Amino acid sequence: MSKDSLYIIYAGPFRFPDGDAAAARVLNNARAMRMAGHRVEFLSYGGRHESEASSTRQSEFDGFEYSITHDIDRSRDPIQRRIVNFLVQGYRAYALLKTKSVPDVVILYNPALVMVVRMLFFARSRRIRLVADLTECYHSSEFPGGKWMPFAWMNELNIRWALRTISSKIVISSFLDHFYKSSVNLIVPPLVDINDKKWTRKSEVIPAFEGISCIYAGTPSGKDQVLFILDALKRATGQGASVRLIFLGEGLDQLRLSVQSADFAMCRDFVVFPGKVPQYDVPAWYNIADFSLLFREHNRKNDAGFPTKFVESMAAGVPVIGNLTSDLGNYLVHDYNGFIVNEIDSKVLADLFVHLSKLNKSQLSNMKKAAKQTAVQYFDFRNHQERLNNFLSTTR
C-alpha cells in the first residue's frame, strides 16, 4: 500500500458476500475504492462463509477479507434475546473491530443508534475517520407497534441526532443528501460490475414466449398494486395483446389468489410464478424478459432509498416500466430505456402493454441497448472510482 492508501473497514447489517442487495452495494463500493488503491475489509452482520467457519474466522471473496459477526438472522434465539439484539444491533461487530489493527476509516452501513454512539467514542479515542453509508430513512409507522414503541423512538433519535454527528456520508439518493445537508455527502446509487457474466446468463426454467415478457422482481407493496397490474393484464390480453408476466420473489400469495379468482381467469395462462431465487440468479430471469415492472408508493422510505431492481434491470439490458420515485427521473427516459407510468391506473398500463406488443424487434433491441448503456454510464463501479477516492480524501 502506498502512503496515500487507506485501510478501510466496512461494517453493517448486510449478508456478505452475495446474500442481499446490501451486500452487493458495499461490495461494489469497495471495488471502486480498491481501484483507487485502498484496502477494504468487511465486518458483515450476516451472510455465509465460503467454507464452514466460526463466527470470527476470516474468509475471502473477490480478494476482500471479511468476517461474519452474526448480529442478524438469529431466529433461533428466544424472543427476548432477539429484541435485545435488535436494540443493540452491531455489538458483536464492535467487539471484533476492537481486536483488529486500527483502520484509517470505518464505514458504517445503515448503523443502528447504539452502534453509532459506540463508534463515535471509539473512533475519537483511536483517531479513526468515521463515515456513514446510508440507503434508507424509515418512518415510525413502519416499525412494530408504530410510533408508540421503543423501536420507532430509537429510529427517530438515530436519524435526527446520532447520524447527524457523523460528518461524512455516502448516501444513495438526493433525498438523503438534503436530509443530511450539514454533512459532507457523496451521492452514490447502487453500483454493479457490468462485466460480471451474470448479466448475460439466461434462465431456461420456463418455456420461451413469442409475445412480450415482463418481469416483476420482488414483493408487491400491497394488494392494490397486485390488482392494478392484473387488471392491466386482463384489459390488454382482452384487446389481443400477447403479454406474459413473470413474478419473481416471495409473498405472492395474494397475487396467486387473485389470478385464481374468476375476475382474472383469463390471466392464468400469462402469469408465471418462479418463486424466490438466489440473489445471484436474479439477472438470469431478467434476461428472458423484454421489460421489467417497477411501481413503488411515494413515501419517505421509497424516496430516501433507491430501487436496486432498477439498476439490475438496466445492467441486464432490460428496459423498465414504472413510476418515478427517489432519483429515477435522473435515469429513466420515456420511450428510450423504458416507459414512465406515473398514474397508477390499470387502463394506462393496459394501453402500454398493447403498445409494447406492437413493437418490432429492432425497436425492442434499441431500447435494450439503451438500458445497457445507462447501466454502463451511471452504475458501473469503475465510473465511480475517482468520485469515491476524492470523497475519502476529504475525510482525512
mmCIF file of C-alpha atoms in Angstrom, residues 87-341:
data_model
loop_
_atom_site.group_PDB
_atom_site.id
_atom_site.type_symbol
_atom_site.label_atom_id
_atom_site.label_comp_id
_atom_site.label_asym_id
_atom_site.label_seq_id
_atom_site.Cartn_x
_atom_site.Cartn_y
_atom_site.Cartn_z
ATOM 1 C CA LEU A 87 -31.931 -2.755 20.097
ATOM 2 C CA VAL A 88 -28.138 -3.121 20.407
ATOM 3 C CA GLN A 89 -27.529 -4.400 16.869
ATOM 4 C CA GLY A 90 -23.862 -4.469 15.964
ATOM 5 C CA TYR A 91 -22.327 -5.182 19.359
ATOM 6 C CA ARG A 92 -20.639 -8.376 18.108
ATOM 7 C CA ALA A 93 -19.137 -6.477 15.179
ATOM 8 C CA TYR A 94 -17.998 -3.765 17.570
ATOM 9 C CA ALA A 95 -16.305 -6.335 19.815
ATOM 10 C CA LEU A 96 -14.482 -7.851 16.831
ATOM 11 C CA LEU A 97 -13.492 -4.442 15.497
ATOM 12 C CA LYS A 98 -11.710 -3.641 18.756
ATOM 13 C CA THR A 99 -9.414 -6.650 18.256
ATOM 14 C CA LYS A 100 -8.242 -5.605 14.792
ATOM 15 C CA SER A 101 -5.438 -3.335 13.680
ATOM 16 C CA VAL A 102 -6.556 0.272 13.855
ATOM 17 C CA PRO A 103 -8.062 1.249 10.483
ATOM 18 C CA ASP A 104 -7.827 4.679 8.902
ATOM 19 C CA VAL A 105 -11.543 4.739 8.105
ATOM 20 C CA VAL A 106 -14.594 2.848 9.336
ATOM 21 C CA ILE A 107 -17.656 2.962 7.086
ATOM 22 C CA LEU A 108 -20.875 2.102 8.913
ATOM 23 C CA TYR A 109 -23.624 0.836 6.633
ATOM 24 C CA ASN A 110 -27.069 1.891 7.953
ATOM 25 C CA PRO A 111 -25.915 1.697 11.584
ATOM 26 C CA ALA A 112 -28.377 1.466 14.466
ATOM 27 C CA LEU A 113 -28.429 4.043 17.275
ATOM 28 C CA VAL A 114 -26.340 2.134 19.817
ATOM 29 C CA MET A 115 -23.680 1.277 17.217
ATOM 30 C CA VAL A 116 -23.411 4.931 16.173
ATOM 31 C CA VAL A 117 -22.919 6.085 19.764
ATOM 32 C CA ARG A 118 -20.332 3.376 20.473
ATOM 33 C CA MET A 119 -18.406 4.110 17.306
ATOM 34 C CA LEU A 120 -18.375 7.865 17.896
ATOM 35 C CA PHE A 121 -16.464 7.348 21.142
ATOM 36 C CA PHE A 122 -14.301 4.538 19.739
ATOM 37 C CA ALA A 123 -13.338 6.476 16.608
ATOM 38 C CA ARG A 124 -12.497 9.587 18.587
ATOM 39 C CA SER A 125 -10.271 7.662 21.004
ATOM 40 C CA ARG A 126 -8.402 5.879 18.170
ATOM 41 C CA ARG A 127 -8.367 8.853 15.766
ATOM 42 C CA ILE A 128 -10.329 6.866 13.184
ATOM 43 C CA ARG A 129 -12.313 8.645 10.499
ATOM 44 C CA LEU A 130 -15.971 7.670 10.609
ATOM 45 C CA VAL A 131 -18.211 7.553 7.525
ATOM 46 C CA ALA A 132 -21.870 6.513 7.281
ATOM 47 C CA ASP A 133 -23.240 4.766 4.188
ATOM 48 C CA LEU A 134 -26.986 5.437 4.242
ATOM 49 C CA THR A 135 -29.577 3.883 1.953
ATOM 50 C CA GLU A 136 -32.790 4.232 3.948
ATOM 51 C CA CYS A 137 -34.856 6.504 6.166
ATOM 52 C CA TYR A 138 -37.728 4.597 7.751
ATOM 53 C CA HIS A 139 -40.849 6.261 9.098
ATOM 54 C CA SER A 140 -42.048 5.450 12.623
ATOM 55 C CA SER A 141 -45.176 3.785 11.260
ATOM 56 C CA GLU A 142 -43.052 1.077 9.617
ATOM 57 C CA PHE A 143 -41.841 -0.348 12.935
ATOM 58 C CA PRO A 144 -43.705 -2.940 15.053
ATOM 59 C CA GLY A 145 -46.180 -1.029 17.199
ATOM 60 C CA GLY A 146 -45.748 2.154 15.192
ATOM 61 C CA LYS A 147 -44.667 5.422 16.764
ATOM 62 C CA TRP A 148 -45.662 4.307 20.264
ATOM 63 C CA MET A 149 -42.935 1.670 20.640
ATOM 64 C CA PRO A 150 -39.212 1.997 21.581
ATOM 65 C CA PHE A 151 -38.120 0.703 18.157
ATOM 66 C CA ALA A 152 -39.596 3.793 16.494
ATOM 67 C CA TRP A 153 -38.255 6.156 19.179
ATOM 68 C CA MET A 154 -34.725 4.833 18.712
ATOM 69 C CA ASN A 155 -35.016 5.123 14.945
ATOM 70 C CA GLU A 156 -36.098 8.768 15.146
ATOM 71 C CA LEU A 157 -33.340 9.542 17.656
ATOM 72 C CA ASN A 158 -30.834 7.881 15.359
ATOM 73 C CA ILE A 159 -31.759 9.658 12.117
ATOM 74 C CA ARG A 160 -32.410 13.067 13.685
ATOM 75 C CA TRP A 161 -29.493 13.213 16.126
ATOM 76 C CA ALA A 162 -26.926 10.400 16.194
ATOM 77 C CA LEU A 163 -26.341 10.058 12.450
ATOM 78 C CA ARG A 164 -26.056 13.830 12.109
ATOM 79 C CA THR A 165 -22.978 13.708 14.336
ATOM 80 C CA ILE A 166 -21.149 11.696 11.641
ATOM 81 C CA SER A 167 -19.818 14.451 9.424
ATOM 82 C CA SER A 168 -19.094 12.372 6.280
ATOM 83 C CA LYS A 169 -21.733 10.327 4.498
ATOM 84 C CA ILE A 170 -22.157 8.227 1.387
ATOM 85 C CA VAL A 171 -25.859 8.495 0.550
ATOM 86 C CA ILE A 172 -27.926 6.650 -2.012
ATOM 87 C CA SER A 173 -30.266 9.483 -3.012
ATOM 88 C CA SER A 174 -30.669 13.234 -3.264
ATOM 89 C CA PHE A 175 -33.390 12.949 -0.591
ATOM 90 C CA LEU A 176 -30.789 11.785 1.938
ATOM 91 C CA ASP A 177 -28.287 14.331 0.651
ATOM 92 C CA HIS A 178 -30.771 17.082 1.507
ATOM 93 C CA PHE A 179 -31.894 15.408 4.751
ATOM 94 C CA TYR A 180 -28.274 15.465 5.980
ATOM 95 C CA LYS A 181 -27.300 18.692 4.220
ATOM 96 C CA SER A 182 -24.999 19.767 7.065
ATOM 97 C CA SER A 183 -22.675 16.813 6.301
ATOM 98 C CA VAL A 184 -20.051 16.289 3.624
ATOM 99 C CA ASN A 185 -22.017 13.928 1.367
ATOM 100 C CA LEU A 186 -21.439 11.890 -1.768
ATOM 101 C CA ILE A 187 -24.461 10.528 -3.650
ATOM 102 C CA VAL A 188 -23.720 7.000 -4.869
ATOM 103 C CA PRO A 189 -26.576 4.983 -6.408
ATOM 104 C CA PRO A 190 -26.490 1.173 -6.296
ATOM 105 C CA LEU A 191 -23.468 0.026 -8.308
ATOM 106 C CA VAL A 192 -22.746 -3.125 -10.306
ATOM 107 C CA ASP A 193 -19.855 -4.834 -12.036
ATOM 108 C CA ILE A 194 -21.073 -4.513 -15.599
ATOM 109 C CA ASN A 195 -18.525 -7.144 -16.723
ATOM 110 C CA ASP A 196 -19.975 -9.837 -14.449
ATOM 111 C CA LYS A 197 -21.124 -12.787 -16.557
ATOM 112 C CA LYS A 198 -24.380 -12.986 -14.601
ATOM 113 C CA TRP A 199 -25.758 -10.071 -16.641
ATOM 114 C CA THR A 200 -25.724 -12.189 -19.800
ATOM 115 C CA ARG A 201 -26.848 -15.592 -18.450
ATOM 116 C CA LYS A 202 -30.430 -16.644 -19.238
ATOM 117 C CA SER A 203 -32.789 -18.811 -17.230
ATOM 118 C CA GLU A 204 -34.070 -21.870 -19.064
ATOM 119 C CA VAL A 205 -36.569 -22.931 -16.409
ATOM 120 C CA ILE A 206 -39.707 -21.729 -18.186
ATOM 121 C CA PRO A 207 -40.620 -22.122 -21.862
ATOM 122 C CA ALA A 208 -39.973 -19.419 -24.418
ATOM 123 C CA PHE A 209 -42.740 -16.950 -25.243
ATOM 124 C CA GLU A 210 -43.432 -15.359 -28.616
ATOM 125 C CA GLY A 211 -45.036 -12.210 -27.225
ATOM 126 C CA ILE A 212 -43.768 -9.566 -24.795
ATOM 127 C CA SER A 213 -42.433 -10.859 -21.457
ATOM 128 C CA CYS A 214 -42.467 -8.513 -18.471
ATOM 129 C CA ILE A 215 -40.890 -9.340 -15.128
ATOM 130 C CA TYR A 216 -41.750 -8.109 -11.645
ATOM 131 C CA ALA A 217 -38.911 -8.953 -9.251
ATOM 132 C CA GLY A 218 -39.589 -8.535 -5.548
ATOM 133 C CA THR A 219 -42.684 -8.407 -3.387
ATOM 134 C CA PRO A 220 -45.578 -6.146 -4.425
ATOM 135 C CA SER A 221 -46.109 -3.469 -1.784
ATOM 136 C CA GLY A 222 -49.796 -4.242 -1.354
ATOM 137 C CA LYS A 223 -52.999 -5.767 -2.634
ATOM 138 C CA ASP A 224 -53.916 -2.658 -4.627
ATOM 139 C CA GLN A 225 -50.666 -2.852 -6.594
ATOM 140 C CA VAL A 226 -51.260 -6.530 -7.361
ATOM 141 C CA LEU A 227 -54.774 -5.870 -8.630
ATOM 142 C CA PHE A 228 -53.625 -2.848 -10.648
ATOM 143 C CA ILE A 229 -51.128 -4.964 -12.579
ATOM 144 C CA LEU A 230 -53.503 -7.888 -13.051
ATOM 145 C CA ASP A 231 -56.333 -5.662 -14.198
ATOM 146 C CA ALA A 232 -53.994 -4.087 -16.753
ATOM 147 C CA LEU A 233 -53.011 -7.567 -17.954
ATOM 148 C CA LYS A 234 -56.665 -8.581 -18.205
ATOM 149 C CA ARG A 235 -57.514 -5.485 -20.242
ATOM 150 C CA ALA A 236 -54.500 -5.857 -22.555
ATOM 151 C CA THR A 237 -54.956 -9.566 -23.285
ATOM 152 C CA GLY A 238 -58.642 -8.897 -23.847
ATOM 153 C CA GLN A 239 -57.607 -6.488 -26.600
ATOM 154 C CA GLY A 240 -55.455 -9.138 -28.218
ATOM 155 C CA ALA A 241 -52.070 -8.160 -26.774
ATOM 156 C CA SER A 242 -49.641 -11.038 -26.328
ATOM 157 C CA VAL A 243 -48.103 -10.284 -22.923
ATOM 158 C CA ARG A 244 -46.663 -12.542 -20.221
ATOM 159 C CA LEU A 245 -45.847 -11.536 -16.646
ATOM 160 C CA ILE A 246 -43.160 -13.268 -14.586
ATOM 161 C CA PHE A 247 -43.456 -12.577 -10.839
ATOM 162 C CA LEU A 248 -40.218 -13.306 -9.023
ATOM 163 C CA GLY A 249 -39.982 -13.295 -5.239
ATOM 164 C CA GLU A 250 -41.766 -14.176 -2.025
ATOM 165 C CA GLY A 251 -45.037 -13.001 -0.518
ATOM 166 C CA LEU A 252 -47.077 -13.561 -3.662
ATOM 167 C CA ASP A 253 -49.991 -15.449 -2.075
ATOM 168 C CA GLN A 254 -52.335 -12.535 -2.719
ATOM 169 C CA LEU A 255 -51.287 -12.491 -6.362
ATOM 170 C CA ARG A 256 -51.874 -16.218 -6.766
ATOM 171 C CA LEU A 257 -55.300 -15.941 -5.165
ATOM 172 C CA SER A 258 -56.158 -13.059 -7.461
ATOM 173 C CA VAL A 259 -55.117 -14.999 -10.555
ATOM 174 C CA GLN A 260 -57.221 -17.965 -9.410
ATOM 175 C CA SER A 261 -60.295 -15.783 -8.965
ATOM 176 C CA ALA A 262 -62.991 -15.652 -11.627
ATOM 177 C CA ASP A 263 -62.286 -11.972 -12.348
ATOM 178 C CA PHE A 264 -58.787 -12.765 -13.601
ATOM 179 C CA ALA A 265 -59.321 -16.255 -15.005
ATOM 180 C CA MET A 266 -58.128 -15.189 -18.447
ATOM 181 C CA CYS A 267 -54.761 -14.141 -16.943
ATOM 182 C CA ARG A 268 -53.817 -17.603 -15.723
ATOM 183 C CA ASP A 269 -52.040 -18.589 -18.907
ATOM 184 C CA PHE A 270 -49.980 -15.385 -18.884
ATOM 185 C CA VAL A 271 -48.668 -15.238 -15.303
ATOM 186 C CA VAL A 272 -45.654 -17.290 -14.170
ATOM 187 C CA PHE A 273 -44.597 -17.727 -10.514
ATOM 188 C CA PRO A 274 -40.993 -18.987 -10.236
ATOM 189 C CA GLY A 275 -40.926 -18.018 -6.521
ATOM 190 C CA LYS A 276 -37.803 -16.851 -4.726
ATOM 191 C CA VAL A 277 -34.427 -17.395 -6.396
ATOM 192 C CA PRO A 278 -30.896 -16.732 -5.079
ATOM 193 C CA GLN A 279 -29.706 -13.134 -5.422
ATOM 194 C CA TYR A 280 -27.011 -14.106 -7.921
ATOM 195 C CA ASP A 281 -29.544 -15.827 -10.213
ATOM 196 C CA VAL A 282 -31.971 -12.893 -10.473
ATOM 197 C CA PRO A 283 -30.261 -11.428 -13.594
ATOM 198 C CA ALA A 284 -30.779 -14.716 -15.443
ATOM 199 C CA TRP A 285 -34.510 -14.139 -15.111
ATOM 200 C CA TYR A 286 -34.245 -10.547 -16.259
ATOM 201 C CA ASN A 287 -32.517 -11.797 -19.375
ATOM 202 C CA ILE A 288 -35.578 -13.731 -20.556
ATOM 203 C CA ALA A 289 -37.763 -10.619 -20.208
ATOM 204 C CA ASP A 290 -38.323 -7.731 -22.581
ATOM 205 C CA PHE A 291 -39.297 -5.243 -19.843
ATOM 206 C CA SER A 292 -39.329 -5.089 -16.056
ATOM 207 C CA LEU A 293 -42.088 -3.538 -13.937
ATOM 208 C CA LEU A 294 -41.209 -1.258 -11.033
ATOM 209 C CA PHE A 295 -44.028 0.512 -9.202
ATOM 210 C CA ARG A 296 -43.480 1.995 -5.737
ATOM 211 C CA GLU A 297 -45.542 4.170 -3.438
ATOM 212 C CA HIS A 298 -44.399 7.709 -2.707
ATOM 213 C CA ASN A 299 -43.306 7.729 0.940
ATOM 214 C CA ARG A 300 -40.219 8.611 2.935
ATOM 215 C CA LYS A 301 -38.803 5.104 2.756
ATOM 216 C CA ASN A 302 -39.037 4.838 -1.041
ATOM 217 C CA ASP A 303 -37.942 8.392 -1.805
ATOM 218 C CA ALA A 304 -34.956 8.120 0.542
ATOM 219 C CA GLY A 305 -33.865 4.792 -0.915
ATOM 220 C CA PHE A 306 -33.094 3.777 -4.477
ATOM 221 C CA PRO A 307 -34.530 0.622 -6.091
ATOM 222 C CA THR A 308 -31.716 -1.849 -6.702
ATOM 223 C CA LYS A 309 -34.064 -3.671 -9.076
ATOM 224 C CA PHE A 310 -33.897 -0.696 -11.440
ATOM 225 C CA VAL A 311 -30.109 -0.934 -11.635
ATOM 226 C CA GLU A 312 -30.193 -4.725 -12.035
ATOM 227 C CA SER A 313 -32.690 -4.401 -14.876
ATOM 228 C CA MET A 314 -30.574 -1.786 -16.664
ATOM 229 C CA ALA A 315 -27.424 -3.897 -16.202
ATOM 230 C CA ALA A 316 -29.195 -6.867 -17.766
ATOM 231 C CA GLY A 317 -30.244 -4.662 -20.678
ATOM 232 C CA VAL A 318 -33.943 -4.798 -19.786
ATOM 233 C CA PRO A 319 -35.917 -1.535 -20.122
ATOM 234 C CA VAL A 320 -38.023 -0.516 -17.113
ATOM 235 C CA ILE A 321 -41.716 0.358 -16.908
ATOM 236 C CA GLY A 322 -42.579 2.221 -13.722
ATOM 237 C CA ASN A 323 -43.346 5.378 -11.813
ATOM 238 C CA LEU A 324 -40.782 7.929 -10.662
ATOM 239 C CA THR A 325 -39.676 7.723 -7.043
ATOM 240 C CA SER A 326 -36.320 8.577 -5.475
ATOM 241 C CA ASP A 327 -33.891 9.750 -8.198
ATOM 242 C CA LEU A 328 -35.249 7.560 -11.000
ATOM 243 C CA GLY A 329 -36.121 10.664 -13.000
ATOM 244 C CA ASN A 330 -32.378 11.208 -13.497
ATOM 245 C CA TYR A 331 -32.008 7.879 -15.305
ATOM 246 C CA LEU A 332 -35.320 6.627 -16.716
ATOM 247 C CA VAL A 333 -36.126 8.284 -20.052
ATOM 248 C CA HIS A 334 -39.554 7.661 -21.552
ATOM 249 C CA ASP A 335 -39.508 5.656 -24.794
ATOM 250 C CA TYR A 336 -35.692 5.384 -24.654
ATOM 251 C CA ASN A 337 -34.645 2.973 -21.893
ATOM 252 C CA GLY A 338 -38.157 2.315 -20.617
ATOM 253 C CA PHE A 339 -41.549 3.897 -20.076
ATOM 254 C CA ILE A 340 -42.718 6.218 -17.298
ATOM 255 C CA VAL A 341 -46.197 5.444 -15.945
#
